[in-house]
Amino acid sequence: MALDEAALKKFGFIPRETKDAINIDPLQTAGKLTEEARRALLEWGDGYSVCDFCGGVLDLIKKPPIEEFVHGALPEFLNIDAVRITHGAREAKFAVMHSIAQEGDYVVMDEVAHYSSVVAAQRARLNIKKVPHSGSPEYMTDVEGYATAIEEVIKETGKAPALALVTYPDGNYGNITDVQRISKICHDYDVPLLLNGAYAVGRMPVDAKKLGADFVAGSGHKSMAASGPIGLLGVRKEYADIVFRKSPTNKNKEIELLGCTSRGATIMTMIASFPHVVERVNNWDQEVQNARWFSGKLEEMGIIQKGQKPHNHDLMFFEAPVFYEISQKAKKGRYFLYRELKERNIHGIKSGLTKYFKLSTFQVGRENLQYVLDSFQSIIEKYENEK
Amino acid sequence: MALDEAALKKFGFIPRETKDAINIDPLQTAGKLTEEARRALLEWGDGYSVCDFCGGVLDLIKKPPIEEFVHGALPEFLNIDAVRITHGAREAKFAVMHSIAQEGDYVVMDEVAHYSSVVAAQRARLNIKKVPHSGSPEYMTDVEGYATAIEEVIKETGKAPALALVTYPDGNYGNITDVQRISKICHDYDVPLLLNGAYAVGRMPVDAKKLGADFVAGSGHKSMAASGPIGLLGVRKEYADIVFRKSPTNKNKEIELLGCTSRGATIMTMIASFPHVVERVNNWDQEVQNARWFSGKLEEMGIIQKGQKPHNHDLMFFEAPVFYEISQKAKKGRYFLYRELKERNIHGIKSGLTKYFKLSTFQVGRENLQYVLDSFQSIIEKYENEK
């Protein structure tokens, strides 16, 4: 394409259709900015804004208080020895894999792991051994399967895997697995454990020491009300010198972070939202209650919640035979549900899905959740009346 | 630290002191957002905002027109076969090194390379062979030195380096080296060439084919009026399948990008500023004229421009014996210049520097540049009068 006036007109400012919708996409509910983060975004939006205050190491900037945030508040928040900012959970996972494992090593991970855990291992040129789940309806990870997988790796290669990874919760069913038991198993074999907390850190309490996690990956844009791409990596002190090793030529630059990561507005939005994030994590019980209540109401409509029951997270997976049936007869078939919800200003169930879908109730609030329930009900009734 | 009310009060929204200053820091001049980008930032600020529109591959999103931008506009803009969005120039350089070289391979790079090129090579576990520059006052890279360095690597290891890197321009002196000649030398040895264009792409014309670059790294927050972290990576088609190889298990995910990169507002700010960026690149001659004019005026004050002369870039390095002399006697010594400039609402010369410093004239405009010149003059006169 020639970059003439007509071509360039396609770019510039582009409005966002879904901005004011009630969004129940699990990707979106905990990444919505707070008012403080929106202000921070405008204030610090220019390219390298925080670098005006940098003496060479981003996370040691004193004013704004990035050092206190990264080295004081975040380790306390996760109860882990050292924390750094990354571009996201996947980048945190890659940093761990790339620094503590060697090409050809094995990483053990749950079958329900996010695709980015798999791709991070592939980028680091590691082999993957999966731990199975229980299948429908609960899809719970076989906790003892970590021992089996580790044993298999030892049998095949003569040495233990370099790393184990557990997804807490997984991104499909929102299942909370027994990480304490998994970490005990892994540590019995001297295998360190990486907790992928992309859907946990910023939503629910995560205590790395209590869980026995050696590494924690978190996501700012997914779960900490921050503007992305941003995430964090918590590391137990035994591994900090490896993961955060410094350049032999550029003494204050950490190699695995390429010197620095969030060199602009993203870190300032994470800081801006942090007081709110701490508060909402403290109110996690209420979020679980909301999820269970919402799930129960959907079940009354014949929409069945899969995964762990009673559920312990806002991310839930549903099977909806009633919507599937409608889709078989409705105009435009399987797109009817997306369209009907869009008309009601509800976004987040992927276009084309009717029989199976996931959603999140996090921070949506009872009033809006009731509106979503009423909308589901009215859609069912509308098509029943059309029969 | 306990995360109590008092501790949390330190976070939240934090104002940015330098927001309204005339900023002549080379890191900042070309990363300042356009009005369109500021609007895009607020519109798309929430966490994973663009993912509402994603079918599985970020750079194939049709609406907003991310696909057209990444696969149409940007390859045209750089005259290169394939482009992807990265988190920055350093991440683009690491992606190239990590995918086309093997651990222990050599990369040849200029002595004036940015520290992040060195650290990226260290992260990819490569060896570095440096190409020297001419020293003071011009610090020009020895173009023929690329042949010497490649020959040395062949002699030492029995094979050619996996990659050569050239910094265009370098971040200290703003020197524009003869890349066409360097690429010819590299290609004579079948060594691909990576152009680090962090200070070029978005400021000045960059034509990868004409320059003979096989890879181009660019920075959105440094030079494309985008909110970071964001950059781009251009790749010649011969290497695209290697750098952008897909996961064997997750068929539509590119391993080296961990599936996707700019999953939020940053890509929308780059798109928002793009029409302006194309226009300013077309007016590059005016920017060079402004730089030369500014440099000439400083030389009249006895402040000497180092690096290439006449200069071909807005980033310039100066030696200022007059300020150094003042610093020997002034109150608070070497901090006087920073303080005097701050009082005049000018930011960008690092605190404590007086004898040597770099600055940029990009997009500052003649009127503000004149104000900076007048301020320098008045500072000199103020301290002369105090003698």
PDB file of N, CA, C and O in Angstrom, chain A residues 9 18 91 115 151 159 163 169 197-199 232 238 242 263 266 284 316 319 357 368:
ATOM      1  N   LYS A   9      -5.596   7.947   6.262  1.00  0.00           N
ATOM      2  CA  LYS A   9      -6.871   8.275   6.914  1.00  0.00           C
ATOM      3  C   LYS A   9      -7.440   7.093   7.687  1.00  0.00           C
ATOM      4  O   LYS A   9      -8.271   7.261   8.582  1.00  0.00           O
ATOM      5  N   THR A  18     -16.494  -1.292  22.315  1.00  0.00           N
ATOM      6  CA  THR A  18     -16.914  -2.000  23.526  1.00  0.00           C
ATOM      7  C   THR A  18     -16.654  -1.233  24.825  1.00  0.00           C
ATOM      8  O   THR A  18     -16.877  -1.751  25.907  1.00  0.00           O
ATOM      9  N   GLU A  91       5.896 -13.216  29.540  1.00  0.00           N
ATOM     10  CA  GLU A  91       7.289 -12.788  29.518  1.00  0.00           C
ATOM     11  C   GLU A  91       7.992 -13.163  30.829  1.00  0.00           C
ATOM     12  O   GLU A  91       9.184 -13.451  30.832  1.00  0.00           O
ATOM     13  N   TYR A 115      -1.853 -21.407  26.808  1.00  0.00           N
ATOM     14  CA  TYR A 115      -1.000 -21.662  25.642  1.00  0.00           C
ATOM     15  C   TYR A 115       0.343 -20.935  25.758  1.00  0.00           C
ATOM     16  O   TYR A 115       1.369 -21.399  25.246  1.00  0.00           O
ATOM     17  N   GLU A 151       8.717 -38.382  37.736  1.00  0.00           N
ATOM     18  CA  GLU A 151       9.308 -39.725  37.665  1.00  0.00           C
ATOM     19  C   GLU A 151       9.554 -40.127  36.208  1.00  0.00           C
ATOM     20  O   GLU A 151      10.599 -40.693  35.872  1.00  0.00           O
ATOM     21  N   LYS A 159      17.565 -37.362  34.575  1.00  0.00           N
ATOM     22  CA  LYS A 159      17.587 -36.269  35.561  1.00  0.00           C
ATOM     23  C   LYS A 159      16.204 -35.623  35.719  1.00  0.00           C
ATOM     24  O   LYS A 159      15.341 -35.771  34.848  1.00  0.00           O
ATOM     25  N   LEU A 163      12.066 -27.562  35.906  1.00  0.00           N
ATOM     26  CA  LEU A 163      11.020 -26.674  36.425  1.00  0.00           C
ATOM     27  C   LEU A 163       9.669 -27.381  36.343  1.00  0.00           C
ATOM     28  O   LEU A 163       9.433 -28.188  35.444  1.00  0.00           O
ATOM     29  N   PRO A 169      -5.647 -19.675  38.910  1.00  0.00           N
ATOM     30  CA  PRO A 169      -6.356 -20.822  38.370  1.00  0.00           C
ATOM     31  C   PRO A 169      -6.091 -20.935  36.873  1.00  0.00           C
ATOM     32  O   PRO A 169      -5.478 -20.035  36.298  1.00  0.00           O
ATOM     33  N   GLY A 197       0.129 -17.085  37.941  1.00  0.00           N
ATOM     34  CA  GLY A 197      -0.982 -16.441  38.626  1.00  0.00           C
ATOM     35  C   GLY A 197      -1.605 -15.316  37.821  1.00  0.00           C
ATOM     36  O   GLY A 197      -2.071 -14.336  38.396  1.00  0.00           O
ATOM     37  N   ALA A 198      -1.627 -15.455  36.506  1.00  0.00           N
ATOM     38  CA  ALA A 198      -2.159 -14.370  35.663  1.00  0.00           C
ATOM     39  C   ALA A 198      -3.601 -14.022  36.015  1.00  0.00           C
ATOM     40  O   ALA A 198      -4.008 -12.867  35.926  1.00  0.00           O
ATOM     41  N   TYR A 199      -4.379 -15.043  36.412  1.00  0.00           N
ATOM     42  CA  TYR A 199      -5.767 -14.803  36.819  1.00  0.00           C
ATOM     43  C   TYR A 199      -5.918 -14.733  38.341  1.00  0.00           C
ATOM     44  O   TYR A 199      -7.034 -14.763  38.846  1.00  0.00           O
ATOM     45  N   LEU A 232       4.355  -9.016  36.265  1.00  0.00           N
ATOM     46  CA  LEU A 232       5.393  -9.052  37.289  1.00  0.00           C
ATOM     47  C   LEU A 232       5.908 -10.463  37.476  1.00  0.00           C
ATOM     48  O   LEU A 232       5.257 -11.444  37.103  1.00  0.00           O
ATOM     49  N   GLU A 238      16.660 -17.897  46.609  1.00  0.00           N
ATOM     50  CA  GLU A 238      17.595 -18.907  46.099  1.00  0.00           C
ATOM     51  C   GLU A 238      17.822 -18.775  44.605  1.00  0.00           C
ATOM     52  O   GLU A 238      18.852 -19.204  44.079  1.00  0.00           O
ATOM     53  N   ILE A 242      20.164 -15.899  39.792  1.00  0.00           N
ATOM     54  CA  ILE A 242      20.192 -16.532  38.465  1.00  0.00           C
ATOM     55  C   ILE A 242      19.259 -15.769  37.516  1.00  0.00           C
ATOM     56  O   ILE A 242      19.655 -15.357  36.428  1.00  0.00           O
ATOM     57  N   ARG A 263       9.248   0.944  30.537  1.00  0.00           N
ATOM     58  CA  ARG A 263       9.859   2.250  30.542  1.00  0.00           C
ATOM     59  C   ARG A 263       8.875   3.340  30.127  1.00  0.00           C
ATOM     60  O   ARG A 263       9.218   4.216  29.352  1.00  0.00           O
ATOM     61  N   THR A 266       2.955   2.344  31.657  1.00  0.00           N
ATOM     62  CA  THR A 266       2.321   1.138  32.199  1.00  0.00           C
ATOM     63  C   THR A 266       2.624   0.949  33.689  1.00  0.00           C
ATOM     64  O   THR A 266       1.722   0.645  34.472  1.00  0.00           O
ATOM     65  N   TRP A 284     -11.894 -10.554  48.482  1.00  0.00           N
ATOM     66  CA  TRP A 284     -12.031 -11.682  47.552  1.00  0.00           C
ATOM     67  C   TRP A 284     -13.222 -12.587  47.901  1.00  0.00           C
ATOM     68  O   TRP A 284     -13.919 -13.080  46.996  1.00  0.00           O
ATOM     69  N   MET A 316     -15.471 -18.662  35.103  1.00  0.00           N
ATOM     70  CA  MET A 316     -16.281 -19.886  35.080  1.00  0.00           C
ATOM     71  C   MET A 316     -16.597 -20.301  33.650  1.00  0.00           C
ATOM     72  O   MET A 316     -16.733 -19.474  32.757  1.00  0.00           O
ATOM     73  N   GLU A 319     -21.801 -24.771  30.132  1.00  0.00           N
ATOM     74  CA  GLU A 319     -22.394 -25.496  29.007  1.00  0.00           C
ATOM     75  C   GLU A 319     -23.860 -25.075  28.938  1.00  0.00           C
ATOM     76  O   GLU A 319     -24.576 -25.201  29.929  1.00  0.00           O
ATOM     77  N   PHE A 357     -19.122 -21.670  26.796  1.00  0.00           N
ATOM     78  CA  PHE A 357     -18.447 -20.365  26.873  1.00  0.00           C
ATOM     79  C   PHE A 357     -17.964 -20.129  28.283  1.00  0.00           C
ATOM     80  O   PHE A 357     -18.439 -20.762  29.229  1.00  0.00           O
ATOM     81  N   ASN A 368     -25.145  -5.288  38.117  1.00  0.00           N
ATOM     82  CA  ASN A 368     -24.889  -5.605  36.713  1.00  0.00           C
ATOM     83  C   ASN A 368     -24.998  -7.105  36.454  1.00  0.00           C
ATOM     84  O   ASN A 368     -25.448  -7.518  35.382  1.00  0.00           O
TER      85      ASN A 368
END
